[in-house]
Structures are given as C-alpha cells and as structure tokens.
C-alpha cells in the first residue's frame, strides 16, 4: 500500500476517535470512515465507459483507500455518483475542462463557459449548490476546484497539485483545529506561510486569498493580527478591504489603528470595512466616527455607518432624516429601517417615508411604524391603504392596520 494512503488511514482513525470532530459540520454522514475500495476491474470499466483515464492520485485512492465516505463537509461522493450531470451526455467527462491551473477564474470569464462542469467529477458536496470538482480532462487535470452549480460565484482552483495532497491537507487542518466547513477556499499553509504571501506575494489576488485564509486558523495570535494591520495599507484596495474584512469578522483588535486611518480611504469598500471594525470593537468614539460617515456618497459606506451608529446606542432620528433625500431607494430604506432603534420622535420621518415613490421604502415604513408602535400613524396607514397598489406593501398595511384596530379598540373610531 502507498505510504500516503497509510498516513491518510491513520489520520482518519485519529479523527474518528475525537468526539468534538464527530460533531463538526457534515461529519455525522460519514463518521470519518471510508467506504470499501473499488477493484481494478471496476475502475477500468468506468474509464472505458466514459473514454477517460482518471487522475493517478484519485485512481490510487479509489483502489487502496475507499470509494467515497470520509471527506470535507458531507464527505466524498462515490465514483458512480460523481458525475454532476443530469443526463451524462456521451463524451461529457472526456471533454476538456475549462478550469485550469491558477488561483481563480473571474466572474466574466466563468459566465462565458458553455458548461463549467464538463471534464470534471463532483467529488464533494458542501451543501446547497456548492461542490468541489476534480478536473479529469484538460489542462487542469488532477486539480480540485470549488464551484457553485448555480454559477453564483466564480470557481476557485485549489493550489494543491493533486487529489491525495488535497485530501491529506483536509485531514491535517481538521486535526489542527482549522475551520474546514468549506474546505478548499483557504490557501495551503500555516500562519507563517499565509503571512508571507499576504506581505510579499506579487499577485494581489493571492494576497487577498491569504488574508481570508487567516480567518480559517483556530485562533488569532498577535502576529496574524499585526499582519492584517500592515495589509490594511496594501497598495491594492482589494487587499486593504480583505484585511479589514477579516479584522471585523474575526474581531481582531490589532487592526483598530489601521481602521481609523482607513475611514478616509479613497476606496469605498475599504471605508465600509473600516467602520465595521470599529463597530465590532465597540470603540468609545464609535458614534462620532459613524455619524461622520452617514453623509458618505457610497451606499455601502452609509449603510455600514448607520449600522455602527445604531450599535453605539446613540443613533438619533435626526441623524437619519437627511438620508430620506438620497437618490438611491436602498439608502432611504436603510434610513427607515434603522429608525426602529433610533432615539427621538420618528413620526415625521415615517410619515415622509409612507409617501415615498419607491414601494420598498413604503413597505419598510409600515414595518418600522409597527415595530416602534407608532399608533399615531394609523390615519396615515389607512389613507395609504386606500391607494396602495403594490401587493407587498398592501399586505403589510392590511396586517398592521388590522392588528392595531383589533388590539386597541380605542383606535377603531379613528379615520
């Protein structure tokens, strides 16, 4: 038996003995056990049927380790079930895959693929429309690729050179305490390797991937936090955004100073990530910083600022009222949404929103009035009820007006 298969079997046995790992995502479907291997005749018959030779390392796994079972998420798919195609047209598996070596395929390129699954097997199902495919034919042969069957996201080609390397990395990271729920998105390597890529790789896409890969580590040490803080000054705005994005999603305190600087960054996504950092850290000046960004021309920044201001506990209705003049309907919706927890009299703001030309703004106004229990607006709601044509807004109006009038009889006589 190949030494790599021996190591894999030993690591699977170790994982199966851990009660904590048995509770991880998808583990109950396989309990870290592989199904019986295939025979040489069975593998050869599959290859002859589909006019293709399986990649060497995957073929070895099928023959010496198992045909499906233990694997990331819901586990490995058996060979016969790995054809992710409803009718399996003749030559589908032998046709060269469009997925090639490299870090990622862009959205536009991916959308131009006639059929992104051709020439590959779906070896893992991660849930919903997310899969890991093994490229069988074409220039990317032997590579593992994370794909979305609904084409919502571009595919990501793993940097692991072959199936056995990829599979053993899953086990190594699993046993080391890494997050492996959507295994394959992270770059190979430990903290030291990832920080080296983040700090000095010439490819900004890899630097972005390295930043997000740090979030898969079991915990954030000061060295990782400092690396993210330094990356917040990267020349590429995508890297700056990723570094701050990991900072706020993983509550990394070392990025606070960098986030303050980034509040005035030229790139809007970076500004939005920066205020999110201060929000999750709960800084003493959060309200002041968020209030200053409410007037930002970018909708995402404004939304992040409103969220942060609300979380600060100092959001005032007066802070939100100017947002009702913004051209983007989504901005006005946000203003009305955050009015639910804002301090002060919101009657005027909600009354204006009930008269907005956009149905989503009116719908949110009805819901916010309900949540704030602004029963003084019943007359306005009934007036709108008589003219509203949008079915969603109308359904909300009928519910709120009906509930208020049945719960508070004194309101029944109001017109």
mmCIF file of C-alpha atoms in Angstrom:
data_model
loop_
_atom_site.group_PDB
_atom_site.id
_atom_site.type_symbol
_atom_site.label_atom_id
_atom_site.label_comp_id
_atom_site.label_asym_id
_atom_site.label_seq_id
_atom_site.Cartn_x
_atom_site.Cartn_y
_atom_site.Cartn_z
ATOM 1 C CA UNK A 1 0.000 0.000 0.000
ATOM 2 C CA UNK A 2 1.206 3.501 -0.845
ATOM 3 C CA UNK A 3 2.732 5.407 2.121
ATOM 4 C CA UNK A 4 0.332 8.326 1.560
ATOM 5 C CA UNK A 5 -2.672 6.030 1.868
ATOM 6 C CA UNK A 6 -1.231 4.576 5.093
ATOM 7 C CA UNK A 7 -0.877 8.090 6.553
ATOM 8 C CA UNK A 8 -4.393 9.023 5.479
ATOM 9 C CA UNK A 9 -5.887 5.928 7.103
ATOM 10 C CA UNK A 10 -4.070 6.670 10.371
ATOM 11 C CA UNK A 11 -5.288 10.277 10.409
ATOM 12 C CA UNK A 12 -8.856 9.202 9.676
ATOM 13 C CA UNK A 13 -8.701 6.831 12.643
ATOM 14 C CA UNK A 14 -7.469 9.685 14.828
ATOM 15 C CA UNK A 15 -10.323 11.929 13.678
ATOM 16 C CA UNK A 16 -12.907 9.203 14.306
ATOM 17 C CA UNK A 17 -11.775 8.987 17.938
ATOM 18 C CA UNK A 18 -12.460 12.679 18.617
ATOM 19 C CA UNK A 19 -15.992 13.393 19.949
ATOM 20 C CA UNK A 20 -15.604 17.067 19.016
ATOM 21 C CA UNK A 21 -14.720 16.299 15.399
ATOM 22 C CA UNK A 22 -17.659 13.918 15.123
ATOM 23 C CA UNK A 23 -19.900 16.918 15.880
ATOM 24 C CA UNK A 24 -18.384 19.091 13.145
ATOM 25 C CA UNK A 25 -20.314 20.027 10.016
ATOM 26 C CA UNK A 26 -21.222 17.009 7.870
ATOM 27 C CA UNK A 27 -19.257 14.503 9.976
ATOM 28 C CA UNK A 28 -22.325 12.534 11.025
ATOM 29 C CA UNK A 29 -22.862 11.483 7.415
ATOM 30 C CA UNK A 30 -19.558 9.596 7.310
ATOM 31 C CA UNK A 31 -18.056 9.471 10.847
ATOM 32 C CA UNK A 32 -14.590 9.657 9.223
ATOM 33 C CA UNK A 33 -14.953 6.216 7.703
ATOM 34 C CA UNK A 34 -14.366 5.369 4.067
ATOM 35 C CA UNK A 35 -16.464 3.020 2.004
ATOM 36 C CA UNK A 36 -14.770 -0.112 0.611
ATOM 37 C CA UNK A 37 -12.252 0.425 -2.219
ATOM 38 C CA UNK A 38 -13.069 -0.417 -5.814
ATOM 39 C CA UNK A 39 -11.395 -3.196 -7.725
ATOM 40 C CA UNK A 40 -9.121 -2.555 -10.669
ATOM 41 C CA UNK A 41 -11.794 -4.036 -12.925
ATOM 42 C CA UNK A 42 -14.446 -1.633 -11.610
ATOM 43 C CA UNK A 43 -12.251 1.425 -12.107
ATOM 44 C CA UNK A 44 -11.188 0.290 -15.561
ATOM 45 C CA UNK A 45 -14.815 -0.307 -16.554
ATOM 46 C CA UNK A 46 -15.724 3.244 -15.534
ATOM 47 C CA UNK A 47 -12.815 4.657 -17.522
ATOM 48 C CA UNK A 48 -13.731 2.637 -20.595
ATOM 49 C CA UNK A 49 -17.382 3.651 -20.357
ATOM 50 C CA UNK A 50 -16.510 7.346 -20.247
ATOM 51 C CA UNK A 51 -13.464 7.200 -22.504
ATOM 52 C CA UNK A 52 -11.193 8.828 -19.953
ATOM 53 C CA UNK A 53 -8.352 7.913 -17.610
ATOM 54 C CA UNK A 54 -8.798 9.051 -14.014
ATOM 55 C CA UNK A 55 -6.007 11.173 -12.491
ATOM 56 C CA UNK A 56 -3.353 8.912 -10.955
ATOM 57 C CA UNK A 57 -3.702 10.007 -7.321
ATOM 58 C CA UNK A 58 -7.506 9.832 -7.347
ATOM 59 C CA UNK A 59 -7.363 6.419 -9.001
ATOM 60 C CA UNK A 60 -4.961 5.207 -6.312
ATOM 61 C CA UNK A 61 -7.311 6.487 -3.600
ATOM 62 C CA UNK A 62 -10.251 4.572 -5.095
ATOM 63 C CA UNK A 63 -8.211 1.371 -5.268
ATOM 64 C CA UNK A 64 -6.410 1.487 -1.907
ATOM 65 C CA UNK A 65 -8.387 3.826 0.382
ATOM 66 C CA UNK A 66 -12.093 3.849 -0.458
ATOM 67 C CA UNK A 67 -14.844 4.773 -2.862
ATOM 68 C CA UNK A 68 -16.487 7.674 -1.082
ATOM 69 C CA UNK A 69 -17.203 8.334 2.564
ATOM 70 C CA UNK A 70 -14.976 10.397 4.849
ATOM 71 C CA UNK A 71 -14.204 13.823 3.450
ATOM 72 C CA UNK A 72 -14.841 17.515 3.926
ATOM 73 C CA UNK A 73 -18.410 18.700 4.525
ATOM 74 C CA UNK A 74 -20.743 15.814 3.625
ATOM 75 C CA UNK A 75 -17.867 13.585 2.567
ATOM 76 C CA UNK A 76 -16.553 12.135 -0.664
ATOM 77 C CA UNK A 77 -19.036 11.155 -3.343
ATOM 78 C CA UNK A 78 -18.700 7.570 -4.681
ATOM 79 C CA UNK A 79 -17.282 7.415 -8.186
ATOM 80 C CA UNK A 80 -20.539 6.378 -9.859
ATOM 81 C CA UNK A 81 -22.387 9.291 -8.225
ATOM 82 C CA UNK A 82 -19.740 11.897 -9.001
ATOM 83 C CA UNK A 83 -20.994 12.746 -12.484
ATOM 84 C CA UNK A 84 -22.656 16.073 -11.733
ATOM 85 C CA UNK A 85 -24.807 15.998 -14.837
ATOM 86 C CA UNK A 86 -28.485 15.099 -15.195
ATOM 87 C CA UNK A 87 -28.204 13.013 -18.348
ATOM 88 C CA UNK A 88 -24.435 12.367 -18.627
ATOM 89 C CA UNK A 89 -24.127 13.016 -22.370
ATOM 90 C CA UNK A 90 -21.635 10.934 -24.270
ATOM 91 C CA UNK A 91 -18.161 12.438 -24.058
ATOM 92 C CA UNK A 92 -19.026 14.858 -21.258
ATOM 93 C CA UNK A 93 -16.302 13.610 -18.930
ATOM 94 C CA UNK A 94 -13.687 13.280 -21.667
ATOM 95 C CA UNK A 95 -14.298 16.802 -22.987
ATOM 96 C CA UNK A 96 -11.518 19.153 -21.794
ATOM 97 C CA UNK A 97 -12.454 21.166 -18.727
ATOM 98 C CA UNK A 98 -12.360 24.957 -18.977
ATOM 99 C CA UNK A 99 -10.993 25.058 -15.425
ATOM 100 C CA UNK A 100 -7.214 25.381 -15.464
ATOM 101 C CA UNK A 101 -4.336 25.765 -13.036
ATOM 102 C CA UNK A 102 -4.197 29.079 -11.255
ATOM 103 C CA UNK A 103 -5.788 30.837 -8.339
ATOM 104 C CA UNK A 104 -9.180 31.907 -9.636
ATOM 105 C CA UNK A 105 -11.369 32.459 -12.671
ATOM 106 C CA UNK A 106 -13.080 35.841 -12.898
ATOM 107 C CA UNK A 107 -16.849 36.315 -12.921
ATOM 108 C CA UNK A 108 -16.990 37.391 -16.559
ATOM 109 C CA UNK A 109 -14.814 34.522 -17.757
ATOM 110 C CA UNK A 110 -16.846 31.994 -15.772
ATOM 111 C CA UNK A 111 -20.114 33.215 -17.252
ATOM 112 C CA UNK A 112 -18.727 32.617 -20.738
ATOM 113 C CA UNK A 113 -18.070 28.912 -20.108
ATOM 114 C CA UNK A 114 -20.602 26.856 -22.123
ATOM 115 C CA UNK A 115 -20.634 24.205 -19.364
ATOM 116 C CA UNK A 116 -18.227 24.685 -16.437
ATOM 117 C CA UNK A 117 -18.735 21.116 -15.156
ATOM 118 C CA UNK A 118 -17.555 19.301 -18.270
ATOM 119 C CA UNK A 119 -14.413 17.230 -17.913
ATOM 120 C CA UNK A 120 -14.768 17.001 -14.131
ATOM 121 C CA UNK A 121 -16.248 14.903 -11.330
ATOM 122 C CA UNK A 122 -18.150 16.308 -8.346
ATOM 123 C CA UNK A 123 -16.194 14.649 -5.535
ATOM 124 C CA UNK A 124 -17.611 16.631 -2.562
ATOM 125 C CA UNK A 125 -20.949 18.310 -1.856
ATOM 126 C CA UNK A 126 -20.607 21.201 0.595
ATOM 127 C CA UNK A 127 -24.308 21.947 0.811
ATOM 128 C CA UNK A 128 -26.758 23.927 -1.344
ATOM 129 C CA UNK A 129 -25.153 24.452 -4.769
ATOM 130 C CA UNK A 130 -21.531 24.298 -3.600
ATOM 131 C CA UNK A 131 -19.282 21.446 -4.712
ATOM 132 C CA UNK A 132 -15.654 20.514 -5.096
ATOM 133 C CA UNK A 133 -14.882 19.106 -8.539
ATOM 134 C CA UNK A 134 -11.898 17.070 -9.645
ATOM 135 C CA UNK A 135 -10.729 18.008 -13.136
ATOM 136 C CA UNK A 136 -10.327 14.833 -15.180
ATOM 137 C CA UNK A 137 -9.670 16.213 -18.665
ATOM 138 C CA UNK A 138 -7.946 19.300 -19.985
ATOM 139 C CA UNK A 139 -5.034 21.495 -18.821
ATOM 140 C CA UNK A 140 -6.253 21.488 -15.203
ATOM 141 C CA UNK A 141 -6.297 17.685 -14.978
ATOM 142 C CA UNK A 142 -5.824 16.475 -11.416
ATOM 143 C CA UNK A 143 -6.713 19.813 -9.786
ATOM 144 C CA UNK A 144 -9.543 20.323 -7.299
ATOM 145 C CA UNK A 145 -11.935 23.199 -7.948
ATOM 146 C CA UNK A 146 -14.605 24.695 -5.687
ATOM 147 C CA UNK A 147 -17.637 25.568 -7.820
ATOM 148 C CA UNK A 148 -21.177 26.833 -7.437
ATOM 149 C CA UNK A 149 -23.625 24.867 -9.569
ATOM 150 C CA UNK A 150 -25.914 27.893 -9.819
ATOM 151 C CA UNK A 151 -22.989 29.963 -11.145
ATOM 152 C CA UNK A 152 -23.421 32.451 -8.301
ATOM 153 C CA UNK A 153 -19.679 32.568 -7.624
ATOM 154 C CA UNK A 154 -16.668 32.056 -9.875
ATOM 155 C CA UNK A 155 -14.785 28.776 -9.362
ATOM 156 C CA UNK A 156 -11.641 28.638 -7.287
ATOM 157 C CA UNK A 157 -8.863 26.288 -8.372
ATOM 158 C CA UNK A 158 -7.038 24.908 -5.352
ATOM 159 C CA UNK A 159 -3.267 25.215 -5.282
ATOM 160 C CA UNK A 160 -2.946 21.595 -4.127
ATOM 161 C CA UNK A 161 -1.254 19.749 -7.024
ATOM 162 C CA UNK A 162 -3.268 16.530 -6.798
ATOM 163 C CA UNK A 163 -6.084 14.692 -5.056
ATOM 164 C CA UNK A 164 -4.026 12.968 -2.346
ATOM 165 C CA UNK A 165 -2.285 16.218 -1.360
ATOM 166 C CA UNK A 166 -5.638 17.971 -1.187
ATOM 167 C CA UNK A 167 -7.262 15.190 0.823
ATOM 168 C CA UNK A 168 -4.421 14.881 3.332
ATOM 169 C CA UNK A 169 -4.389 18.668 3.797
ATOM 170 C CA UNK A 170 -8.061 18.462 4.756
ATOM 171 C CA UNK A 171 -7.167 15.913 7.434
ATOM 172 C CA UNK A 172 -4.163 17.885 8.676
ATOM 173 C CA UNK A 173 -6.155 21.113 9.004
ATOM 174 C CA UNK A 174 -9.099 19.281 10.567
ATOM 175 C CA UNK A 175 -6.884 17.709 13.234
ATOM 176 C CA UNK A 176 -5.092 21.027 13.842
ATOM 177 C CA UNK A 177 -8.368 22.783 14.626
ATOM 178 C CA UNK A 178 -8.711 24.829 11.435
ATOM 179 C CA UNK A 179 -12.149 25.655 10.082
ATOM 180 C CA UNK A 180 -12.803 23.205 7.236
ATOM 181 C CA UNK A 181 -16.532 23.753 6.685
ATOM 182 C CA UNK A 182 -15.985 24.948 3.111
ATOM 183 C CA UNK A 183 -12.633 23.283 2.663
ATOM 184 C CA UNK A 184 -10.681 24.243 -0.414
ATOM 185 C CA UNK A 185 -11.215 28.003 -0.221
ATOM 186 C CA UNK A 186 -8.205 28.506 2.037
ATOM 187 C CA UNK A 187 -4.681 28.650 0.658
ATOM 188 C CA UNK A 188 -2.420 25.772 1.724
ATOM 189 C CA UNK A 189 -0.072 26.632 4.564
ATOM 190 C CA UNK A 190 0.083 27.663 8.211
ATOM 191 C CA UNK A 191 0.081 31.153 9.681
ATOM 192 C CA UNK A 192 3.712 31.812 8.791
ATOM 193 C CA UNK A 193 3.205 30.825 5.161
ATOM 194 C CA UNK A 194 -0.003 32.828 4.837
ATOM 195 C CA UNK A 195 1.536 35.948 6.365
ATOM 196 C CA UNK A 196 4.455 35.696 3.935
ATOM 197 C CA UNK A 197 2.020 35.617 0.998
ATOM 198 C CA UNK A 198 -0.019 38.480 2.443
ATOM 199 C CA UNK A 199 3.079 40.632 2.919
ATOM 200 C CA UNK A 200 5.001 39.966 -0.247
ATOM 201 C CA UNK A 201 3.301 37.982 -2.982
ATOM 202 C CA UNK A 202 3.277 39.936 -6.270
ATOM 203 C CA UNK A 203 -0.236 38.718 -7.130
ATOM 204 C CA UNK A 204 -2.897 40.817 -5.344
ATOM 205 C CA UNK A 205 -5.438 38.003 -5.772
ATOM 206 C CA UNK A 206 -3.202 35.710 -3.723
ATOM 207 C CA UNK A 207 -2.721 38.418 -1.104
ATOM 208 C CA UNK A 208 -6.495 38.752 -0.822
ATOM 209 C CA UNK A 209 -6.834 34.974 -0.555
ATOM 210 C CA UNK A 210 -4.092 34.880 2.093
ATOM 211 C CA UNK A 211 -5.914 37.452 4.215
ATOM 212 C CA UNK A 212 -9.138 35.471 4.158
ATOM 213 C CA UNK A 213 -7.226 32.237 4.691
ATOM 214 C CA UNK A 214 -6.037 33.554 8.049
ATOM 215 C CA UNK A 215 -9.641 33.510 9.244
ATOM 216 C CA UNK A 216 -9.617 29.695 8.990
ATOM 217 C CA UNK A 217 -6.960 29.402 11.705
ATOM 218 C CA UNK A 218 -8.040 28.114 15.139
ATOM 219 C CA UNK A 219 -7.264 31.468 16.783
ATOM 220 C CA UNK A 220 -5.712 34.819 16.029
ATOM 221 C CA UNK A 221 -2.298 35.370 17.524
ATOM 222 C CA UNK A 222 -0.767 38.825 17.692
ATOM 223 C CA UNK A 223 1.449 38.031 14.707
ATOM 224 C CA UNK A 224 -1.572 37.346 12.487
ATOM 225 C CA UNK A 225 -3.364 40.463 13.717
ATOM 226 C CA UNK A 226 -0.280 42.584 13.065
ATOM 227 C CA UNK A 227 -0.012 41.110 9.583
ATOM 228 C CA UNK A 228 -3.588 42.096 8.816
ATOM 229 C CA UNK A 229 -2.991 45.596 10.194
ATOM 230 C CA UNK A 230 0.002 46.004 7.885
ATOM 231 C CA UNK A 231 -2.012 44.687 4.918
ATOM 232 C CA UNK A 232 -4.616 47.398 5.550
ATOM 233 C CA UNK A 233 -2.085 49.731 3.918
ATOM 234 C CA UNK A 234 -1.535 47.490 0.869
ATOM 235 C CA UNK A 235 -1.368 49.339 -2.496
ATOM 236 C CA UNK A 236 -4.308 47.307 -3.796
ATOM 237 C CA UNK A 237 -7.701 48.337 -2.345
ATOM 238 C CA UNK A 238 -8.975 44.753 -2.580
ATOM 239 C CA UNK A 239 -6.257 43.629 -0.201
ATOM 240 C CA UNK A 240 -6.966 46.521 2.171
ATOM 241 C CA UNK A 241 -10.652 45.617 2.168
ATOM 242 C CA UNK A 242 -9.912 41.917 2.776
ATOM 243 C CA UNK A 243 -7.540 42.657 5.663
ATOM 244 C CA UNK A 244 -10.087 44.877 7.395
ATOM 245 C CA UNK A 245 -12.892 42.474 6.488
ATOM 246 C CA UNK A 246 -11.143 39.646 8.320
ATOM 247 C CA UNK A 247 -10.413 42.105 11.100
ATOM 248 C CA UNK A 248 -14.048 42.836 11.830
ATOM 249 C CA UNK A 249 -15.453 39.380 11.138
ATOM 250 C CA UNK A 250 -12.895 37.810 13.479
ATOM 251 C CA UNK A 251 -12.742 40.722 15.974
ATOM 252 C CA UNK A 252 -9.015 41.336 15.581
ATOM 253 C CA UNK A 253 -8.083 44.228 17.866
ATOM 254 C CA UNK A 254 -4.707 44.828 16.240
ATOM 255 C CA UNK A 255 -6.399 46.374 13.195
ATOM 256 C CA UNK A 256 -8.087 49.213 15.112
ATOM 257 C CA UNK A 257 -5.470 51.853 14.345
ATOM 258 C CA UNK A 258 -5.352 50.854 10.683
ATOM 259 C CA UNK A 259 -9.144 51.007 10.545
ATOM 260 C CA UNK A 260 -9.186 54.574 11.840
ATOM 261 C CA UNK A 261 -6.810 55.591 9.071
ATOM 262 C CA UNK A 262 -8.939 53.730 6.521
ATOM 263 C CA UNK A 263 -12.078 55.726 7.388
ATOM 264 C CA UNK A 264 -10.895 58.239 4.783
ATOM 265 C CA UNK A 265 -9.607 55.693 2.266
ATOM 266 C CA UNK A 266 -10.186 56.530 -1.400
ATOM 267 C CA UNK A 267 -11.932 53.173 -1.937
ATOM 268 C CA UNK A 268 -15.485 52.958 -0.601
ATOM 269 C CA UNK A 269 -15.364 49.227 0.276
ATOM 270 C CA UNK A 270 -12.326 49.936 2.458
ATOM 271 C CA UNK A 271 -14.156 52.748 4.280
ATOM 272 C CA UNK A 272 -17.117 50.454 4.876
ATOM 273 C CA UNK A 273 -14.877 47.704 6.263
ATOM 274 C CA UNK A 274 -13.120 50.235 8.480
ATOM 275 C CA UNK A 275 -16.272 51.405 10.251
ATOM 276 C CA UNK A 276 -17.316 47.760 10.670
ATOM 277 C CA UNK A 277 -14.031 47.174 12.527
ATOM 278 C CA UNK A 278 -14.776 49.989 14.969
ATOM 279 C CA UNK A 279 -18.336 48.707 15.338
ATOM 280 C CA UNK A 280 -17.377 45.175 16.372
ATOM 281 C CA UNK A 281 -14.632 46.513 18.658
ATOM 282 C CA UNK A 282 -17.129 48.880 20.300
ATOM 283 C CA UNK A 283 -14.725 51.819 20.406
ATOM 284 C CA UNK A 284 -15.544 54.759 22.653
ATOM 285 C CA UNK A 285 -15.776 57.160 19.715
ATOM 286 C CA UNK A 286 -17.906 54.828 17.564
ATOM 287 C CA UNK A 287 -20.927 57.141 17.397
ATOM 288 C CA UNK A 288 -18.795 60.122 16.409
ATOM 289 C CA UNK A 289 -16.971 58.221 13.681
ATOM 290 C CA UNK A 290 -20.132 56.603 12.335
ATOM 291 C CA UNK A 291 -22.094 59.850 12.316
ATOM 292 C CA UNK A 292 -19.369 61.455 10.186
ATOM 293 C CA UNK A 293 -19.738 58.709 7.564
ATOM 294 C CA UNK A 294 -23.527 58.899 7.265
ATOM 295 C CA UNK A 295 -23.116 61.531 4.555
ATOM 296 C CA UNK A 296 -20.770 59.334 2.513
ATOM 297 C CA UNK A 297 -21.799 59.222 -1.142
ATOM 298 C CA UNK A 298 -21.390 55.453 -1.279
ATOM 299 C CA UNK A 299 -24.449 53.469 -0.228
ATOM 300 C CA UNK A 300 -22.476 50.616 1.354
ATOM 301 C CA UNK A 301 -20.498 53.043 3.489
ATOM 302 C CA UNK A 302 -23.642 54.870 4.568
ATOM 303 C CA UNK A 303 -25.323 51.574 5.461
ATOM 304 C CA UNK A 304 -22.300 50.436 7.479
ATOM 305 C CA UNK A 305 -22.217 53.776 9.266
ATOM 306 C CA UNK A 306 -25.910 53.578 10.139
ATOM 307 C CA UNK A 307 -25.407 50.058 11.486
ATOM 308 C CA UNK A 308 -22.443 51.211 13.565
ATOM 309 C CA UNK A 309 -24.298 54.250 14.872
ATOM 310 C CA UNK A 310 -27.214 52.053 15.899
ATOM 311 C CA UNK A 311 -24.900 49.625 17.666
ATOM 312 C CA UNK A 312 -23.319 52.528 19.537
ATOM 313 C CA UNK A 313 -26.673 53.163 21.212
ATOM 314 C CA UNK A 314 -26.591 56.829 20.231
ATOM 315 C CA UNK A 315 -28.448 56.823 16.917
ATOM 316 C CA UNK A 316 -30.903 59.728 16.776
ATOM 317 C CA UNK A 317 -33.856 60.092 14.433
ATOM 318 C CA UNK A 318 -32.358 63.441 13.463
ATOM 319 C CA UNK A 319 -29.266 61.581 12.204
ATOM 320 C CA UNK A 320 -31.392 59.579 9.796
ATOM 321 C CA UNK A 321 -33.794 62.199 8.487
ATOM 322 C CA UNK A 322 -31.319 63.667 5.933
ATOM 323 C CA UNK A 323 -30.946 60.207 4.378
ATOM 324 C CA UNK A 324 -34.516 60.370 3.081
ATOM 325 C CA UNK A 325 -33.316 62.852 0.468
ATOM 326 C CA UNK A 326 -30.807 60.430 -1.058
ATOM 327 C CA UNK A 327 -31.467 59.339 -4.633
ATOM 328 C CA UNK A 328 -30.855 55.625 -4.075
ATOM 329 C CA UNK A 329 -34.021 53.968 -2.816
ATOM 330 C CA UNK A 330 -31.946 51.446 -0.862
ATOM 331 C CA UNK A 331 -30.410 54.303 1.119
ATOM 332 C CA UNK A 332 -33.854 55.563 2.061
ATOM 333 C CA UNK A 333 -34.899 52.048 3.021
ATOM 334 C CA UNK A 334 -31.867 51.843 5.323
ATOM 335 C CA UNK A 335 -32.763 55.140 6.982
ATOM 336 C CA UNK A 336 -36.268 53.911 7.738
ATOM 337 C CA UNK A 337 -35.022 50.501 8.882
ATOM 338 C CA UNK A 338 -32.560 51.946 11.387
ATOM 339 C CA UNK A 339 -35.208 54.363 12.649
ATOM 340 C CA UNK A 340 -36.694 51.442 14.596
ATOM 341 C CA UNK A 341 -33.995 51.707 17.275
ATOM 342 C CA UNK A 342 -33.238 55.417 16.921
ATOM 343 C CA UNK A 343 -33.903 57.839 19.763
ATOM 344 C CA UNK A 344 -36.403 60.654 19.307
ATOM 345 C CA UNK A 345 -39.738 61.235 17.650
ATOM 346 C CA UNK A 346 -39.850 59.290 14.375
ATOM 347 C CA UNK A 347 -43.382 60.243 13.382
ATOM 348 C CA UNK A 348 -42.279 62.806 10.829
ATOM 349 C CA UNK A 349 -39.636 60.561 9.285
ATOM 350 C CA UNK A 350 -42.040 57.646 8.940
ATOM 351 C CA UNK A 351 -44.815 59.852 7.555
ATOM 352 C CA UNK A 352 -42.476 61.093 4.838
ATOM 353 C CA UNK A 353 -41.390 57.542 4.065
ATOM 354 C CA UNK A 354 -45.009 56.396 3.739
ATOM 355 C CA UNK A 355 -45.321 58.866 0.883
ATOM 356 C CA UNK A 356 -42.125 57.791 -0.873
ATOM 357 C CA UNK A 357 -42.374 56.917 -4.564
ATOM 358 C CA UNK A 358 -40.496 53.639 -4.026
ATOM 359 C CA UNK A 359 -42.546 50.672 -2.812
ATOM 360 C CA UNK A 360 -39.661 49.215 -0.768
ATOM 361 C CA UNK A 361 -39.385 52.440 1.207
ATOM 362 C CA UNK A 362 -43.126 52.442 1.885
ATOM 363 C CA UNK A 363 -43.050 48.789 2.913
ATOM 364 C CA UNK A 364 -40.194 49.445 5.350
ATOM 365 C CA UNK A 365 -42.038 52.495 6.707
ATOM 366 C CA UNK A 366 -45.060 50.347 7.533
ATOM 367 C CA UNK A 367 -42.896 47.732 9.228
ATOM 368 C CA UNK A 368 -40.901 50.316 11.177
ATOM 369 C CA UNK A 369 -44.084 52.020 12.319
ATOM 370 C CA UNK A 370 -45.301 48.658 13.561
ATOM 371 C CA UNK A 371 -42.064 47.873 15.399
ATOM 372 C CA UNK A 372 -41.961 51.297 17.028
ATOM 373 C CA UNK A 373 -45.674 51.041 17.836
ATOM 374 C CA UNK A 374 -46.245 54.447 16.242
ATOM 375 C CA UNK A 375 -50.025 54.150 16.527
ATOM 376 C CA UNK A 376 -50.430 57.867 15.898
ATOM 377 C CA UNK A 377 -49.757 56.982 12.249
ATOM 378 C CA UNK A 378 -52.897 54.860 11.935
ATOM 379 C CA UNK A 379 -54.678 57.568 9.953
ATOM 380 C CA UNK A 380 -51.719 57.735 7.547
ATOM 381 C CA UNK A 381 -51.681 53.972 7.189
ATOM 382 C CA UNK A 382 -55.392 53.832 6.450
ATOM 383 C CA UNK A 383 -55.045 56.617 3.900
ATOM 384 C CA UNK A 384 -52.258 54.733 2.162
ATOM 385 C CA UNK A 385 -54.303 51.537 2.392
ATOM 386 C CA UNK A 386 -56.946 53.133 0.184
ATOM 387 C CA UNK A 387 -54.490 53.924 -2.640
ATOM 388 C CA UNK A 388 -51.625 51.424 -2.371
ATOM 389 C CA UNK A 389 -51.164 49.215 -5.451
ATOM 390 C CA UNK A 390 -48.012 47.278 -4.526
ATOM 391 C CA UNK A 391 -49.128 43.857 -3.198
ATOM 392 C CA UNK A 392 -46.313 43.545 -0.639
ATOM 393 C CA UNK A 393 -46.902 46.987 0.810
ATOM 394 C CA UNK A 394 -50.630 46.354 0.778
ATOM 395 C CA UNK A 395 -50.244 43.061 2.667
ATOM 396 C CA UNK A 396 -48.171 44.811 5.336
ATOM 397 C CA UNK A 397 -50.695 47.614 5.618
ATOM 398 C CA UNK A 398 -53.611 45.210 5.998
ATOM 399 C CA UNK A 399 -51.782 43.280 8.704
ATOM 400 C CA UNK A 400 -50.701 46.284 10.763
ATOM 401 C CA UNK A 401 -53.970 48.203 10.490
ATOM 402 C CA UNK A 402 -55.976 45.090 11.294
ATOM 403 C CA UNK A 403 -53.806 44.214 14.288
ATOM 404 C CA UNK A 404 -53.833 47.705 15.738
ATOM 405 C CA UNK A 405 -57.571 48.179 15.408
ATOM 406 C CA UNK A 406 -58.331 44.777 16.980
ATOM 407 C CA UNK A 407 -55.798 45.125 19.784
ATOM 408 C CA UNK A 408 -56.556 48.716 20.685
ATOM 409 C CA UNK A 409 -60.334 49.271 20.326
ATOM 410 C CA UNK A 410 -59.953 52.970 21.054
ATOM 411 C CA UNK A 411 -58.346 53.274 17.620
ATOM 412 C CA UNK A 412 -61.353 51.894 15.789
ATOM 413 C CA UNK A 413 -63.105 55.197 15.575
ATOM 414 C CA UNK A 414 -60.111 56.989 14.079
ATOM 415 C CA UNK A 415 -60.138 57.734 10.406
#
